[in-house]
PDB file of C-alpha atoms in Angstrom:
ATOM      1  CA  MET A 684      14.137 -14.967   3.328  1.00 53.00           C
ATOM      2  CA  LYS A 685      11.133 -13.978   4.836  1.00 66.00           C
ATOM      3  CA  ASN A 686       8.957 -10.697   3.421  1.00 68.00           C
ATOM      4  CA  ASN A 687       9.698  -9.649   7.837  1.00 74.00           C
ATOM      5  CA  GLU A 688      13.561 -10.285   7.280  1.00 82.00           C
ATOM      6  CA  TRP A 689      13.588  -8.624   3.299  1.00 83.00           C
ATOM      7  CA  HIS A 690      11.507  -5.286   5.329  1.00 85.00           C
ATOM      8  CA  SER A 691      13.482  -4.453   7.879  1.00 87.00           C
ATOM      9  CA  ARG A 692      16.947  -4.338   5.288  1.00 90.00           C
ATOM     10  CA  LEU A 693      14.998  -1.717   3.521  1.00 92.00           C
ATOM     11  CA  SER A 694      13.959  -0.406   6.381  1.00 93.00           C
ATOM     12  CA  VAL A 695      18.098  -0.048   7.244  1.00 95.00           C
ATOM     13  CA  PHE A 696      19.012   0.698   4.013  1.00 96.00           C
ATOM     14  CA  PHE A 697      17.302   3.841   3.802  1.00 96.00           C
ATOM     15  CA  PHE A 698      17.261   5.172   7.948  1.00 96.00           C
ATOM     16  CA  LEU A 699      22.074   4.809   6.301  1.00 97.00           C
ATOM     17  CA  LEU A 700      20.699   6.339   3.215  1.00 96.00           C
ATOM     18  CA  THR A 701      18.904   9.700   5.415  1.00 96.00           C
ATOM     19  CA  ILE A 702      22.390   9.637   7.606  1.00 96.00           C
ATOM     20  CA  ALA A 703      24.608   9.587   4.930  1.00 96.00           C
ATOM     21  CA  LEU A 704      22.432  12.710   3.422  1.00 95.00           C
ATOM     22  CA  ALA A 705      22.172  14.343   6.580  1.00 95.00           C
ATOM     23  CA  LEU A 706      26.147  14.472   6.312  1.00 95.00           C
ATOM     24  CA  PHE A 707      26.303  15.350   2.725  1.00 93.00           C
ATOM     25  CA  SER A 708      23.725  18.057   2.858  1.00 94.00           C
ATOM     26  CA  TRP A 709      26.060  18.970   5.971  1.00 94.00           C
ATOM     27  CA  ILE A 710      28.715  19.011   4.123  1.00 93.00           C
ATOM     28  CA  GLY A 711      27.593  21.141   1.238  1.00 91.00           C
ATOM     29  CA  ASN A 712      26.251  23.924   2.470  1.00 89.00           C
ATOM     30  CA  VAL A 713      29.589  24.238   4.647  1.00 88.00           C
ATOM     31  CA  TYR A 714      31.096  24.477   1.567  1.00 88.00           C
ATOM     32  CA  GLY A 715      28.671  27.104   0.570  1.00 84.00           C
ATOM     33  CA  MET A 716      26.967  24.436  -2.510  1.00 87.00           C
ATOM     34  CA  SER A 717      23.938  26.904  -4.160  1.00 83.00           C
ATOM     35  CA  GLY A 718      20.562  25.709  -2.890  1.00 85.00           C
ATOM     36  CA  ILE A 719      21.889  23.014  -0.328  1.00 91.00           C
ATOM     37  CA  GLN A 720      20.651  23.531   2.910  1.00 93.00           C
ATOM     38  CA  SER A 721      21.707  21.385   6.051  1.00 94.00           C
ATOM     39  CA  LEU A 722      19.612  19.070   7.914  1.00 94.00           C
ATOM     40  CA  LEU A 723      21.970  19.089  11.356  1.00 94.00           C
ATOM     41  CA  SER A 724      21.043  22.987  11.073  1.00 92.00           C
ATOM     42  CA  THR A 725      19.103  24.127  13.656  1.00 94.00           C
ATOM     43  CA  GLU A 726      16.159  25.105  10.685  1.00 94.00           C
ATOM     44  CA  GLY A 727      16.938  21.556   9.257  1.00 94.00           C
ATOM     45  CA  ILE A 728      16.314  19.729  13.288  1.00 94.00           C
ATOM     46  CA  ARG A 729      13.047  21.992  12.605  1.00 96.00           C
ATOM     47  CA  TRP A 730      11.861  21.020   9.899  1.00 96.00           C
ATOM     48  CA  VAL A 731      12.443  17.595  10.222  1.00 94.00           C
ATOM     49  CA  LEU A 732      10.826  17.499  13.793  1.00 95.00           C
ATOM     50  CA  GLY A 733       7.023  19.981  12.257  1.00 94.00           C
ATOM     51  CA  HIS A 734       7.220  17.138   9.746  1.00 94.00           C
ATOM     52  CA  VAL A 735       8.218  13.906  10.470  1.00 95.00           C
ATOM     53  CA  MET A 736       4.368  13.324  11.132  1.00 95.00           C
ATOM     54  CA  GLU A 737       3.207  15.102   8.706  1.00 94.00           C
ATOM     55  CA  ASN A 738       5.160  13.454   5.990  1.00 94.00           C
ATOM     56  CA  TYR A 739       4.606   9.987   6.515  1.00 96.00           C
ATOM     57  CA  VAL A 740       0.140   9.965   7.591  1.00 95.00           C
ATOM     58  CA  GLN A 741      -0.122  12.315   4.728  1.00 93.00           C
ATOM     59  CA  THR A 742       1.368   9.926   2.017  1.00 94.00           C
ATOM     60  CA  PRO A 743      -0.713   8.339  -0.557  1.00 91.00           C
ATOM     61  CA  ALA A 744       0.782   4.658  -0.140  1.00 94.00           C
ATOM     62  CA  LEU A 745      -0.088   4.532   3.389  1.00 95.00           C
ATOM     63  CA  GLY A 746      -3.785   4.371   3.187  1.00 93.00           C
ATOM     64  CA  MET A 747      -4.256   3.149   0.005  1.00 94.00           C
ATOM     65  CA  VAL A 748      -2.303   0.645   1.126  1.00 95.00           C
ATOM     66  CA  LEU A 749      -4.408   0.387   4.269  1.00 95.00           C
ATOM     67  CA  ILE A 750      -7.193   0.280   2.656  1.00 96.00           C
ATOM     68  CA  LEU A 751      -6.219  -2.854   0.346  1.00 95.00           C
ATOM     69  CA  PHE A 752      -4.947  -4.932   2.694  1.00 96.00           C
ATOM     70  CA  MET A 753      -8.240  -4.594   4.673  1.00 96.00           C
ATOM     71  CA  GLY A 754      -9.917  -6.268   1.623  1.00 96.00           C
ATOM     72  CA  VAL A 755      -7.405  -8.454   0.581  1.00 96.00           C
ATOM     73  CA  GLY A 756      -6.969  -9.867   4.348  1.00 96.00           C
ATOM     74  CA  ILE A 757     -10.395 -11.142   4.344  1.00 97.00           C
ATOM     75  CA  GLY A 758     -10.307 -12.956   1.263  1.00 95.00           C
ATOM     76  CA  LEU A 759      -6.410 -14.756   2.280  1.00 95.00           C
ATOM     77  CA  ARG A 760      -8.084 -15.799   5.808  1.00 96.00           C
ATOM     78  CA  SER A 761     -11.577 -17.309   4.607  1.00 95.00           C
ATOM     79  CA  GLY A 762      -8.593 -19.725   2.502  1.00 94.00           C
ATOM     80  CA  LEU A 763     -10.498 -18.282  -0.524  1.00 94.00           C
ATOM     81  CA  TYR A 764      -7.263 -17.915  -2.711  1.00 92.00           C
ATOM     82  CA  ASP A 765      -5.428 -21.539  -0.981  1.00 92.00           C
ATOM     83  CA  ALA A 766      -8.326 -22.690  -3.174  1.00 92.00           C
ATOM     84  CA  ILE A 767      -8.383 -20.862  -6.591  1.00 91.00           C
ATOM     85  CA  ARG A 768      -4.581 -21.683  -6.452  1.00 90.00           C
ATOM     86  CA  ARG A 769      -5.383 -25.037  -6.005  1.00 88.00           C
ATOM     87  CA  PHE A 770      -8.136 -25.166  -8.689  1.00 86.00           C
ATOM     88  CA  LEU A 771      -5.157 -23.496 -10.761  1.00 86.00           C
ATOM     89  CA  TYR A 772      -1.831 -24.160  -9.824  1.00 80.00           C
ATOM     90  CA  LYS A 773      -1.417 -28.087  -8.769  1.00 67.00           C
ATOM     91  CA  GLY A 774      -4.639 -29.789  -9.746  1.00 64.00           C
ATOM     92  CA  LYS A 775      -5.949 -30.536  -6.579  1.00 73.00           C
ATOM     93  CA  LEU A 776      -9.833 -31.653  -6.625  1.00 82.00           C
ATOM     94  CA  LEU A 777     -11.832 -28.807  -4.246  1.00 88.00           C
ATOM     95  CA  SER A 778     -14.254 -31.004  -1.397  1.00 89.00           C
ATOM     96  CA  ARG A 779     -17.981 -30.359  -2.274  1.00 90.00           C
ATOM     97  CA  ARG A 780     -18.723 -27.100  -0.270  1.00 93.00           C
ATOM     98  CA  GLU A 781     -15.332 -25.885  -1.491  1.00 93.00           C
ATOM     99  CA  ARG A 782     -16.547 -25.939  -4.792  1.00 92.00           C
ATOM    100  CA  ARG A 783     -19.718 -24.673  -4.310  1.00 94.00           C
ATOM    101  CA  ALA A 784     -18.327 -21.615  -2.070  1.00 95.00           C
ATOM    102  CA  LEU A 785     -15.682 -20.877  -4.248  1.00 94.00           C
ATOM    103  CA  THR A 786     -18.370 -20.802  -8.000  1.00 94.00           C
ATOM    104  CA  LEU A 787     -20.629 -18.460  -5.328  1.00 96.00           C
ATOM    105  CA  SER A 788     -17.814 -16.150  -4.526  1.00 96.00           C
ATOM    106  CA  LEU A 789     -16.355 -15.990  -7.950  1.00 95.00           C
ATOM    107  CA  GLY A 790     -20.352 -15.730  -8.849  1.00 96.00           C
ATOM    108  CA  VAL A 791     -20.568 -12.032  -6.471  1.00 96.00           C
ATOM    109  CA  LEU A 792     -17.101 -11.024  -7.555  1.00 95.00           C
ATOM    110  CA  GLY A 793     -18.104 -10.897 -10.682  1.00 96.00           C
ATOM    111  CA  LEU A 794     -21.973  -9.255 -10.199  1.00 96.00           C
ATOM    112  CA  TYR A 795     -20.159  -6.576  -8.023  1.00 95.00           C
ATOM    113  CA  LEU A 796     -18.402  -5.982 -10.658  1.00 94.00           C
ATOM    114  CA  MET A 797     -20.815  -5.537 -13.512  1.00 94.00           C
ATOM    115  CA  SER A 798     -23.284  -3.835 -11.012  1.00 91.00           C
ATOM    116  CA  LEU A 799     -19.189  -0.592 -11.262  1.00 88.00           C
ATOM    117  CA  GLY A 800     -19.918  -0.948 -15.569  1.00 86.00           C
ATOM    118  CA  ILE A 801     -22.898  -0.117 -15.153  1.00 85.00           C
ATOM    119  CA  VAL A 802     -22.862   2.521 -12.669  1.00 81.00           C
ATOM    120  CA  MET A 803     -20.009   3.879 -15.021  1.00 79.00           C
ATOM    121  CA  LEU A 804     -22.183   3.725 -17.641  1.00 79.00           C
ATOM    122  CA  LEU A 805     -25.551   5.562 -16.793  1.00 75.00           C
ATOM    123  CA  PRO A 806     -26.003   9.127 -17.722  1.00 70.00           C
ATOM    124  CA  TRP A 807     -26.089  10.147 -13.977  1.00 66.00           C
ATOM    125  CA  ASN A 808     -23.051   8.069 -13.883  1.00 68.00           C
ATOM    126  CA  LEU A 809     -21.979   9.215  -9.974  1.00 73.00           C
ATOM    127  CA  PHE A 810     -18.436   8.069 -10.304  1.00 75.00           C
ATOM    128  CA  LEU A 811     -17.401  11.821 -12.370  1.00 73.00           C
ATOM    129  CA  SER A 812     -16.055  14.799 -11.251  1.00 71.00           C
ATOM    130  CA  VAL A 813     -18.558  17.726 -10.945  1.00 67.00           C
ATOM    131  CA  THR A 814     -17.232  18.597 -13.969  1.00 70.00           C
ATOM    132  CA  GLY A 815     -18.009  15.188 -16.282  1.00 69.00           C
ATOM    133  CA  GLY A 816     -14.443  14.395 -15.878  1.00 71.00           C
ATOM    134  CA  TRP A 817     -12.816  11.193 -13.744  1.00 69.00           C
ATOM    135  CA  ALA A 818      -9.352  13.318 -13.372  1.00 71.00           C
ATOM    136  CA  HIS A 819     -10.246  13.733  -9.459  1.00 72.00           C
ATOM    137  CA  SER A 820     -13.538  12.023  -9.616  1.00 77.00           C
ATOM    138  CA  PRO A 821     -15.224  10.145  -7.483  1.00 81.00           C
ATOM    139  CA  PHE A 822     -13.765   6.738  -9.335  1.00 80.00           C
ATOM    140  CA  SER A 823     -10.247   7.861  -9.290  1.00 81.00           C
ATOM    141  CA  LYS A 824     -10.078   8.326  -5.415  1.00 83.00           C
ATOM    142  CA  GLY A 825     -11.594   5.400  -4.763  1.00 87.00           C
ATOM    143  CA  CYS A 826     -11.543   2.805  -6.890  1.00 89.00           C
ATOM    144  CA  ILE A 827      -8.647   1.251  -4.106  1.00 92.00           C
ATOM    145  CA  TYR A 828     -12.035   1.096  -1.680  1.00 94.00           C
ATOM    146  CA  LEU A 829     -13.927  -0.325  -4.670  1.00 93.00           C
ATOM    147  CA  LEU A 830     -11.675  -2.617  -5.339  1.00 94.00           C
ATOM    148  CA  SER A 831     -11.154  -3.739  -1.844  1.00 96.00           C
ATOM    149  CA  LEU A 832     -14.562  -3.853  -1.009  1.00 96.00           C
ATOM    150  CA  GLY A 833     -15.137  -5.861  -4.355  1.00 96.00           C
ATOM    151  CA  ILE A 834     -12.433  -8.248  -3.070  1.00 96.00           C
ATOM    152  CA  GLY A 835     -13.644  -8.577   0.603  1.00 96.00           C
ATOM    153  CA  LEU A 836     -17.507  -9.106  -0.436  1.00 96.00           C
ATOM    154  CA  SER A 837     -15.880 -12.311  -2.023  1.00 96.00           C
ATOM    155  CA  GLY A 838     -14.186 -13.556   1.121  1.00 96.00           C
ATOM    156  CA  MET A 839     -16.781 -12.647   2.906  1.00 97.00           C
ATOM    157  CA  VAL A 840     -18.929 -15.676   0.924  1.00 96.00           C
ATOM    158  CA  TYR A 841     -16.315 -17.939   0.649  1.00 97.00           C
ATOM    159  CA  GLY A 842     -15.220 -17.740   4.881  1.00 96.00           C
ATOM    160  CA  TYR A 843     -19.523 -17.600   5.748  1.00 96.00           C
ATOM    161  CA  ILE A 844     -20.059 -20.797   3.423  1.00 96.00           C
ATOM    162  CA  THR A 845     -16.808 -22.678   4.889  1.00 95.00           C
ATOM    163  CA  ASN A 846     -17.414 -21.508   8.298  1.00 94.00           C
ATOM    164  CA  ILE A 847     -14.118 -19.860   8.814  1.00 95.00           C
ATOM    165  CA  TYR A 848     -16.422 -16.465   9.186  1.00 96.00           C
ATOM    166  CA  ARG A 849     -18.933 -17.482  11.864  1.00 93.00           C
ATOM    167  CA  THR A 850     -19.193 -14.125  12.957  1.00 93.00           C
ATOM    168  CA  LEU A 851     -18.529 -10.274  12.332  1.00 92.00           C
ATOM    169  CA  TRP A 852     -15.820 -10.292  14.539  1.00 94.00           C
ATOM    170  CA  ASP A 853     -14.277 -12.460  12.315  1.00 95.00           C
ATOM    171  CA  VAL A 854     -14.605 -10.215   9.108  1.00 95.00           C
ATOM    172  CA  VAL A 855     -13.155  -8.082  11.891  1.00 95.00           C
ATOM    173  CA  GLN A 856     -10.305  -9.895  11.895  1.00 95.00           C
ATOM    174  CA  GLY A 857      -9.331 -11.259   8.083  1.00 96.00           C
ATOM    175  CA  MET A 858      -9.934  -7.718   8.001  1.00 96.00           C
ATOM    176  CA  SER A 859      -6.883  -7.389  10.036  1.00 95.00           C
ATOM    177  CA  PHE A 860      -4.958 -10.283   9.215  1.00 95.00           C
ATOM    178  CA  LEU A 861      -2.555  -8.909   6.323  1.00 93.00           C
ATOM    179  CA  ILE A 862      -2.131  -5.017   7.979  1.00 94.00           C
ATOM    180  CA  ALA A 863      -0.603  -7.818  11.544  1.00 92.00           C
ATOM    181  CA  ARG A 864       1.848  -9.872   9.005  1.00 90.00           C
ATOM    182  CA  GLN A 865       2.481  -7.166   6.810  1.00 90.00           C
ATOM    183  CA  SER A 866       3.639  -4.595   9.946  1.00 90.00           C
ATOM    184  CA  SER A 867       6.958  -4.063   8.975  1.00 91.00           C
ATOM    185  CA  TYR A 868       6.467  -3.054   5.515  1.00 93.00           C
ATOM    186  CA  PHE A 869       4.707   0.481   7.058  1.00 94.00           C
ATOM    187  CA  VAL A 870       7.990   0.255   8.722  1.00 94.00           C
ATOM    188  CA  THR A 871       9.920   0.565   5.178  1.00 94.00           C
ATOM    189  CA  LEU A 872       7.041   2.906   3.884  1.00 96.00           C
ATOM    190  CA  PHE A 873       8.334   5.502   7.280  1.00 97.00           C
ATOM    191  CA  PHE A 874      11.232   5.429   6.404  1.00 97.00           C
ATOM    192  CA  VAL A 875      11.337   5.664   2.280  1.00 97.00           C
ATOM    193  CA  VAL A 876       9.565   8.540   3.108  1.00 97.00           C
ATOM    194  CA  GLN A 877      11.275  10.251   5.680  1.00 96.00           C
ATOM    195  CA  PHE A 878      14.273   9.327   3.165  1.00 96.00           C
ATOM    196  CA  PHE A 879      12.499  11.185  -0.295  1.00 96.00           C
ATOM    197  CA  SER A 880      11.299  14.104   2.090  1.00 95.00           C
ATOM    198  CA  SER A 881      14.241  15.011   2.863  1.00 95.00           C
ATOM    199  CA  LEU A 882      15.313  14.697   0.290  1.00 93.00           C
ATOM    200  CA  GLU A 883      13.483  17.528  -1.659  1.00 92.00           C
ATOM    201  CA  TYR A 884      14.481  19.346   1.440  1.00 94.00           C
ATOM    202  CA  VAL A 885      18.447  19.669   1.432  1.00 93.00           C
ATOM    203  CA  GLY A 886      18.144  20.237  -2.054  1.00 91.00           C
ATOM    204  CA  TRP A 887      20.222  17.512  -3.877  1.00 86.00           C
ATOM    205  CA  ILE A 888      17.271  17.062  -6.544  1.00 85.00           C
ATOM    206  CA  ALA A 889      17.680  20.391  -7.721  1.00 84.00           C
ATOM    207  CA  TYR A 890      21.427  21.057  -7.317  1.00 81.00           C
ATOM    208  CA  LEU A 891      21.704  17.330  -9.202  1.00 81.00           C
ATOM    209  CA  GLY A 892      19.577  18.711 -11.979  1.00 84.00           C
ATOM    210  CA  CYS A 893      17.351  15.721 -11.210  1.00 85.00           C
ATOM    211  CA  SER A 894      13.806  15.963 -13.438  1.00 87.00           C
ATOM    212  CA  GLU A 895      10.713  16.312 -10.713  1.00 86.00           C
ATOM    213  CA  GLU A 896       9.226  13.869 -12.829  1.00 90.00           C
ATOM    214  CA  VAL A 897      11.764  10.899 -12.126  1.00 91.00           C
ATOM    215  CA  MET A 898      11.828  11.267  -8.686  1.00 92.00           C
ATOM    216  CA  GLU A 899       8.784  11.390  -8.192  1.00 93.00           C
ATOM    217  CA  VAL A 900       8.650   8.079 -10.434  1.00 94.00           C
ATOM    218  CA  ILE A 901      11.507   6.698  -7.700  1.00 94.00           C
ATOM    219  CA  PHE A 902       9.561   7.459  -4.770  1.00 95.00           C
ATOM    220  CA  GLN A 903       6.551   5.916  -6.023  1.00 94.00           C
ATOM    221  CA  LEU A 904       8.396   2.682  -7.089  1.00 94.00           C
ATOM    222  CA  CYS A 905       9.900   2.598  -3.696  1.00 94.00           C
ATOM    223  CA  CYS A 906       6.065   3.104  -1.609  1.00 94.00           C
ATOM    224  CA  TYR A 907       4.882  -0.410  -3.226  1.00 92.00           C
ATOM    225  CA  LEU A 908       7.358  -2.535  -4.380  1.00 89.00           C
ATOM    226  CA  PRO A 909       8.470  -3.453  -1.244  1.00 86.00           C
ATOM    227  CA  MET A 910       4.594  -4.570  -0.521  1.00 83.00           C
ATOM    228  CA  PHE A 911       5.065  -7.387  -3.459  1.00 78.00           C
ATOM    229  CA  LEU A 912       7.422  -8.811  -0.884  1.00 65.00           C
ATOM    230  CA  PHE A 913       5.174 -11.104   0.453  1.00 54.00           C
TER     231      PHE A 913
END
């Protein structure tokens, strides 16, 4: 089954879960269950309209996946990952240009990672927070961007040597390559976010005595696991 079909099924699944949640929240509210708020009430509808966009755009997974897809997309469109796969798994020989491009691109990636490591070891480490720790530091907030940048740089090197990338416009197309192919993931993410935010609003989590930490782990898994269906 293609990844878009998987994402479509997951989108429908979480949409139906949200509909069922709305119905059960209404039933729970009618029967006076403590702490249960109905999504079908006036207040519930107002909450949905006021938070549907906010909940989605403020989900960390949305920004993280978009930024990661940009860098990975450059590598995919350049043919770098295909060359690595053919070299490691299929035993197919690469052309002389492909071997040179692969060597240089991996060298650039290695140099990039080594440079990051050196900066992290320096006493004036700019990746640390103002308090000198890693928690809530620029590195912890921007590590996905740094990873995407390194992957993108290696993909650009491979693409330029193999003539896949000739202009900056080609690179921009590479940045959107994976986003376009995996656009259905962002639809799935939308329905995942709406379900879990609605679940928290109606109060079923607290009513059933579920741990917020456990629900957060489940939420994060549902946000990121569909990304790996390609």
